[in-house]
Tab-separated table of C-alpha atoms in Angstrom:
chain	number	residue	atom	x	y	z
A	1	MET	CA	-72.933	170.905	-47.670
A	2	THR	CA	-69.757	170.538	-45.567
A	3	GLU	CA	-68.895	174.211	-45.033
A	4	HIS	CA	-70.114	174.311	-41.413
A	5	LEU	CA	-68.975	170.837	-40.348
A	6	THR	CA	-66.299	170.112	-37.784
A	7	PRO	CA	-63.212	168.116	-38.873
A	8	THR	CA	-64.697	164.997	-37.251
A	9	GLU	CA	-67.998	165.498	-39.083
A	10	SER	CA	-66.137	166.028	-42.370
A	11	GLU	CA	-64.315	162.721	-41.859
A	12	LEU	CA	-67.646	161.036	-41.137
A	13	GLY	CA	-69.111	162.481	-44.342
A	14	SER	CA	-66.115	161.240	-46.307
A	15	TYR	CA	-66.553	157.759	-44.798
A	16	LEU	CA	-70.228	157.678	-45.815
A	17	ILE	CA	-69.385	158.651	-49.391
A	18	ARG	CA	-66.622	156.076	-49.701
A	19	HIS	CA	-68.749	153.276	-48.192
A	20	LEU	CA	-72.125	154.293	-49.588
A	21	ASP	CA	-73.048	150.755	-50.627
A	22	THR	CA	-72.807	149.501	-47.016
A	23	ILE	CA	-74.691	152.361	-45.334
A	24	PRO	CA	-78.274	151.093	-45.845
A	25	GLU	CA	-77.402	147.907	-43.924
A	26	LEU	CA	-75.622	149.580	-40.988
A	27	SER	CA	-77.036	150.479	-37.613
A	28	ILE	CA	-75.897	153.691	-35.977
A	29	LEU	CA	-74.013	151.590	-33.403
A	30	GLU	CA	-72.123	149.726	-36.152
A	31	LEU	CA	-71.260	153.015	-37.866
A	32	SER	CA	-70.049	154.407	-34.537
A	33	GLU	CA	-67.792	151.385	-34.000
A	34	ARG	CA	-66.366	151.509	-37.533
A	35	THR	CA	-65.623	155.250	-37.505
A	36	HIS	CA	-64.787	155.634	-33.786
A	37	ILE	CA	-67.269	158.525	-33.681
A	38	SER	CA	-69.941	158.663	-30.959
A	39	LYS	CA	-73.610	158.035	-31.739
A	40	SER	CA	-74.508	161.533	-30.523
A	41	ALA	CA	-71.938	163.074	-32.893
A	42	ILE	CA	-73.356	161.007	-35.779
A	43	HIS	CA	-76.857	162.213	-34.921
A	44	ARG	CA	-75.707	165.866	-34.860
A	45	PHE	CA	-74.022	165.336	-38.230
A	46	CYS	CA	-77.277	164.000	-39.726
A	47	LYS	CA	-79.208	166.971	-38.334
A	48	LYS	CA	-76.710	169.434	-39.816
A	49	LEU	CA	-77.293	167.923	-43.256
A	50	GLY	CA	-81.055	168.305	-42.893
A	51	PHE	CA	-81.977	164.709	-42.033
A	52	GLY	CA	-84.144	163.708	-39.095
A	53	GLY	CA	-81.608	161.091	-38.071
A	54	PHE	CA	-79.403	158.288	-39.327
A	55	ASN	CA	-82.347	156.223	-40.572
A	56	GLU	CA	-83.190	158.984	-43.051
A	57	VAL	CA	-79.566	158.989	-44.192
A	58	LYS	CA	-79.832	155.232	-44.818
A	59	VAL	CA	-82.958	155.755	-46.918
A	60	ALA	CA	-81.262	158.501	-48.936
A	61	ALA	CA	-78.222	156.260	-49.494
A	62	ALA	CA	-80.440	153.417	-50.725
A	63	LYS	CA	-82.158	155.753	-53.197
A	64	GLU	CA	-78.788	157.052	-54.398
A	65	LEU	CA	-77.565	153.512	-55.020
A	66	ALA	CA	-80.735	152.622	-56.919
A	67	GLU	CA	-80.436	155.522	-59.368
A	68	PRO	CA	-78.844	154.723	-62.725
A	69	ARG	CA	-75.598	156.612	-63.248
A	70	ALA	CA	-73.900	157.680	-66.432
A	71	ASN	CA	-70.337	156.519	-66.888
A	72	SER	CA	-70.668	154.171	-63.928
A	73	GLU	CA	-68.107	151.662	-65.238
A	74	TRP	CA	-66.169	150.457	-62.211
A	75	ILE	CA	-62.379	150.765	-62.125
A	76	ASP	CA	-60.049	148.857	-59.806
A	77	VAL	CA	-57.692	151.575	-58.541
A	78	ASN	CA	-55.184	148.964	-57.348
A	79	TYR	CA	-55.080	146.904	-60.570
A	80	PRO	CA	-56.574	149.195	-63.207
A	81	PHE	CA	-55.383	147.236	-66.249
A	82	GLU	CA	-55.030	143.545	-67.057
A	83	GLU	CA	-52.259	141.328	-68.376
A	84	ASN	CA	-53.393	141.315	-71.999
A	85	ASP	CA	-54.286	145.000	-72.235
A	86	GLY	CA	-52.508	146.897	-74.994
A	87	PRO	CA	-51.678	150.628	-75.122
A	88	GLN	CA	-55.230	151.817	-75.812
A	89	PRO	CA	-56.952	149.881	-72.975
A	90	VAL	CA	-54.159	150.836	-70.548
A	91	ALA	CA	-54.502	154.499	-71.510
A	92	GLN	CA	-58.299	154.359	-71.328
A	93	LYS	CA	-58.365	152.664	-67.921
A	94	LEU	CA	-55.772	155.004	-66.408
A	95	ALA	CA	-57.773	157.971	-67.698
A	96	LYS	CA	-60.819	156.534	-65.908
A	97	LEU	CA	-58.775	155.939	-62.751
A	98	TYR	CA	-57.475	159.529	-62.725
A	99	GLU	CA	-60.978	160.850	-63.277
A	100	THR	CA	-62.277	158.723	-60.402
A	101	ALA	CA	-59.476	159.776	-58.044
A	102	ILE	CA	-60.008	163.466	-58.774
A	103	ARG	CA	-63.803	163.259	-58.460
A	104	ASP	CA	-63.526	161.328	-55.190
A	105	THR	CA	-60.987	163.808	-53.801
A	106	TYR	CA	-63.274	166.686	-54.746
A	107	LYS	CA	-66.081	165.018	-52.769
A	108	CYS	CA	-63.745	164.626	-49.781
A	109	MET	CA	-62.701	168.280	-49.702
A	110	ASP	CA	-63.691	170.526	-46.826
A	111	PHE	CA	-63.469	173.815	-48.708
A	112	VAL	CA	-63.428	175.917	-45.534
A	113	GLN	CA	-60.419	173.961	-44.292
A	114	VAL	CA	-58.730	174.241	-47.705
A	115	GLN	CA	-59.152	178.017	-47.770
A	116	GLN	CA	-57.971	178.385	-44.176
A	117	ALA	CA	-54.910	176.273	-44.944
A	118	ALA	CA	-54.168	178.349	-48.057
A	119	ARG	CA	-54.404	181.611	-46.113
A	120	LEU	CA	-52.161	180.204	-43.400
A	121	MET	CA	-49.549	179.227	-45.995
A	122	ASN	CA	-49.829	182.574	-47.766
A	123	ARG	CA	-49.161	184.495	-44.539
A	124	ALA	CA	-46.199	182.345	-43.512
A	125	ARG	CA	-42.609	183.497	-43.949
A	126	GLY	CA	-41.799	180.043	-45.299
A	127	ILE	CA	-43.250	176.581	-45.928
A	128	ASP	CA	-41.534	173.294	-45.107
A	129	ILE	CA	-42.936	170.150	-46.727
A	130	TYR	CA	-42.263	166.901	-44.901
A	131	THR	CA	-42.804	163.749	-46.940
A	132	HIS	CA	-40.930	160.874	-48.549
A	133	ALA	CA	-40.903	158.389	-51.439
A	134	HIS	CA	-43.140	159.192	-54.421
A	135	ASN	CA	-44.883	162.069	-52.614
A	136	MET	CA	-41.600	163.990	-52.829
A	137	ASN	CA	-42.355	164.435	-56.551
A	138	VAL	CA	-45.637	166.123	-55.671
A	139	ALA	CA	-43.894	168.280	-53.058
A	140	GLU	CA	-41.229	169.441	-55.509
A	141	ASN	CA	-43.856	170.191	-58.152
A	142	PHE	CA	-45.593	172.475	-55.627
A	143	GLN	CA	-42.206	173.969	-54.771
A	144	ASP	CA	-41.659	174.861	-58.455
A	145	LYS	CA	-45.104	176.462	-58.762
A	146	MET	CA	-44.549	178.584	-55.652
A	147	LEU	CA	-41.076	179.601	-56.831
A	148	ALA	CA	-42.655	180.870	-60.056
A	149	ILE	CA	-44.515	183.495	-57.979
A	150	GLY	CA	-41.497	184.336	-55.844
A	151	ARG	CA	-42.262	182.122	-52.849
A	152	LEU	CA	-39.602	179.826	-51.400
A	153	VAL	CA	-40.676	176.362	-50.264
A	154	ASN	CA	-38.341	173.911	-48.551
A	155	CYS	CA	-38.558	170.140	-49.171
A	156	PRO	CA	-36.018	168.487	-46.840
A	157	LYS	CA	-35.111	164.972	-47.948
A	158	GLY	CA	-34.271	162.159	-45.567
A	159	GLU	CA	-34.825	161.715	-41.855
A	160	TYR	CA	-31.742	163.707	-40.818
A	161	ASN	CA	-32.590	166.778	-42.904
A	162	GLN	CA	-36.232	166.672	-41.860
A	163	ARG	CA	-35.420	166.590	-38.152
A	164	ALA	CA	-32.748	169.275	-38.531
A	165	THR	CA	-35.260	171.463	-40.380
A	166	VAL	CA	-37.814	171.033	-37.587
A	167	LEU	CA	-35.243	172.112	-35.001
A	168	ALA	CA	-34.235	175.160	-37.053
A	169	ALA	CA	-37.784	176.255	-37.966
A	170	ALA	CA	-39.330	179.373	-36.475
A	171	PRO	CA	-43.006	179.927	-35.513
A	172	ASP	CA	-43.527	182.114	-38.598
A	173	ARG	CA	-43.266	179.033	-40.838
A	174	VAL	CA	-45.872	176.420	-41.751
A	175	ALA	CA	-45.261	172.663	-41.845
A	176	LEU	CA	-47.023	170.718	-44.601
A	177	ILE	CA	-47.040	166.921	-44.159
A	178	LEU	CA	-47.914	164.683	-47.107
A	179	SER	CA	-48.767	161.108	-46.179
A	180	TYR	CA	-51.553	159.073	-47.785
A	181	SER	CA	-51.912	156.731	-44.802
A	182	GLY	CA	-50.756	159.087	-42.044
A	183	ARG	CA	-48.634	156.183	-40.775
A	184	ALA	CA	-45.254	157.127	-42.278
A	185	SER	CA	-42.504	156.676	-39.690
A	186	PHE	CA	-41.092	160.188	-40.138
A	187	ILE	CA	-44.294	161.827	-38.820
A	188	ARG	CA	-44.436	160.791	-35.171
A	189	PRO	CA	-41.035	162.213	-34.036
A	190	ILE	CA	-41.431	165.654	-35.648
A	191	LEU	CA	-45.001	166.533	-34.634
A	192	PRO	CA	-44.364	167.156	-30.896
A	193	VAL	CA	-41.403	169.407	-31.758
A	194	LEU	CA	-43.443	171.400	-34.275
A	195	HIS	CA	-46.203	171.737	-31.678
A	196	ARG	CA	-43.793	172.850	-28.970
A	197	LYS	CA	-42.412	175.519	-31.306
A	198	LYS	CA	-45.982	176.667	-32.173
A	199	ILE	CA	-45.543	175.898	-35.881
A	200	PRO	CA	-48.906	175.233	-37.593
A	201	VAL	CA	-49.203	171.809	-39.231
A	202	ILE	CA	-51.258	170.942	-42.325
A	203	LEU	CA	-51.678	167.223	-42.981
A	204	ILE	CA	-52.809	165.864	-46.360
A	205	GLY	CA	-53.837	162.207	-46.520
A	206	LYS	CA	-56.801	159.934	-46.987
A	207	ALA	CA	-59.831	160.400	-44.734
A	208	GLY	CA	-59.045	159.028	-41.290
A	209	SER	CA	-55.286	159.479	-41.690
A	210	ASN	CA	-55.059	162.172	-39.019
A	211	ARG	CA	-53.823	160.032	-36.138
A	212	PHE	CA	-52.509	163.031	-34.175
A	213	PRO	CA	-55.346	165.613	-34.096
A	214	GLU	CA	-53.802	167.286	-31.051
A	215	TYR	CA	-50.859	168.373	-33.207
A	216	VAL	CA	-52.530	169.016	-36.590
A	217	THR	CA	-53.993	172.449	-37.359
A	218	HIS	CA	-55.724	171.474	-40.611
A	219	ALA	CA	-56.299	167.944	-41.963
A	220	LEU	CA	-57.177	167.840	-45.673
A	221	SER	CA	-58.603	164.600	-47.057
A	222	ILE	CA	-57.980	163.021	-50.461
A	223	SER	CA	-59.422	159.924	-52.144
A	224	GLY	CA	-58.794	156.873	-49.972
A	225	GLN	CA	-59.705	153.983	-52.288
A	226	GLU	CA	-56.162	152.681	-52.811
A	227	ASN	CA	-54.788	149.701	-50.896
A	228	LEU	CA	-51.542	150.457	-49.057
A	229	ARG	CA	-49.791	147.273	-50.217
A	230	ASP	CA	-51.849	145.266	-52.688
A	231	ARG	CA	-51.513	147.440	-55.817
A	232	ILE	CA	-49.459	147.879	-58.982
A	233	SER	CA	-48.369	151.383	-58.051
A	234	GLN	CA	-49.603	154.585	-56.408
A	235	PHE	CA	-51.679	155.661	-59.417
A	236	SER	CA	-54.728	156.857	-57.487
A	237	SER	CA	-53.063	158.318	-54.386
A	238	HIS	CA	-50.473	160.164	-56.483
A	239	ILE	CA	-53.005	161.910	-58.715
A	240	ALA	CA	-55.239	162.665	-55.709
A	241	MET	CA	-52.327	164.212	-53.789
A	242	GLN	CA	-51.252	166.197	-56.863
A	243	TYR	CA	-54.809	167.486	-57.334
A	244	MET	CA	-55.072	168.643	-53.708
A	245	MET	CA	-51.710	170.424	-53.897
A	246	ASP	CA	-52.723	172.131	-57.149
A	247	VAL	CA	-55.963	173.283	-55.513
A	248	LEU	CA	-53.964	174.729	-52.612
A	249	PHE	CA	-51.627	176.513	-55.018
A	250	GLY	CA	-54.594	177.922	-56.932
A	251	CYS	CA	-56.095	179.280	-53.691
A	252	ILE	CA	-52.769	180.796	-52.610
A	253	TYR	CA	-52.293	182.361	-56.055
A	254	ASN	CA	-55.750	183.960	-55.946
A	255	ILE	CA	-55.279	185.516	-52.494
A	256	GLU	CA	-52.844	188.040	-54.007
A	257	ARG	CA	-53.689	187.395	-57.646
A	258	GLN	CA	-52.704	190.760	-59.155
A	259	GLN	CA	-49.414	190.822	-57.248
A	260	ASN	CA	-48.617	187.336	-58.540
A	261	ILE	CA	-49.547	188.277	-62.102
A	262	ASP	CA	-47.259	191.307	-61.890
A	263	TYR	CA	-44.402	189.161	-60.564
A	264	LEU	CA	-44.777	186.647	-63.379
A	265	THR	CA	-44.961	189.418	-65.986
A	266	GLN	CA	-41.840	191.140	-64.667
A	267	SER	CA	-39.821	187.933	-64.408
A	268	ILE	CA	-40.680	186.288	-67.729
A	269	ASP	CA	-37.936	187.979	-69.799
A	270	PHE	CA	-35.258	187.043	-67.263
A	271	MET	CA	-36.502	183.472	-66.829
A	272	ASP	CA	-37.085	182.778	-70.544
A	273	ASP	CA	-34.362	184.269	-72.758
A	274	ARG	CA	-35.176	182.227	-75.855
A	275	GLU	CA	-35.508	184.058	-79.144
A	276	PRO	CA	-39.197	184.847	-79.816
A	277	GLU	CA	-40.869	182.926	-82.611
A	278	PRO	CA	-41.155	184.823	-85.925
């Protein structure tokens, strides 16, 4: 139902999904204060989804919460397993966590924005991914997938290389920023330069992570259930980010699907020179 929503309305929808259990008790003023979205914008959002107003949304949320759900076992994304858990419980709980992160990210997706971002990246002469820490693994995985279809992606590491890449980039490139919180220190200095050089920016992070909408062309939301500090590791945010990047790659691949199939077919013998199995 989000195809015709604005980015602000999509973020509001994501907030409602992630905080469904609190919605029946909220007033429209409280929701406005929590989301920093005006009451009139909230009302327009409700109308777009076919409700008479926010009160009808509250009723629908209460009904949704009252319905029994299959496989509704709750998982703590920050501490998914306990001290005495052996291999099987750890594996089972992580499987549940990954499933939850992927399902939640799917619900957060604005598919119009995803397709527009994919087309933008497909048209670009080059893609530069700006990120750090564990998200660099996701960036390099995307880089490998794109290389397999003959597309070069740059993943500059470290503050110096990132800033030098921004200065050297031309307007025919696209900047892809991966940051779960949107608060990473490397983001703020590079955005004004990218904007000044008219380089489109795609930001991927949890809903509400777009703190610089004046500089971001497309903001794509992923599951935002993970705590930034109080957690074992980035289990949920990592799998959510990986899922979004794989979706983007799939969309890019399908834009020129036959051309990409031909490239893979022609390159396989050169790339894989192992003796064929008997």
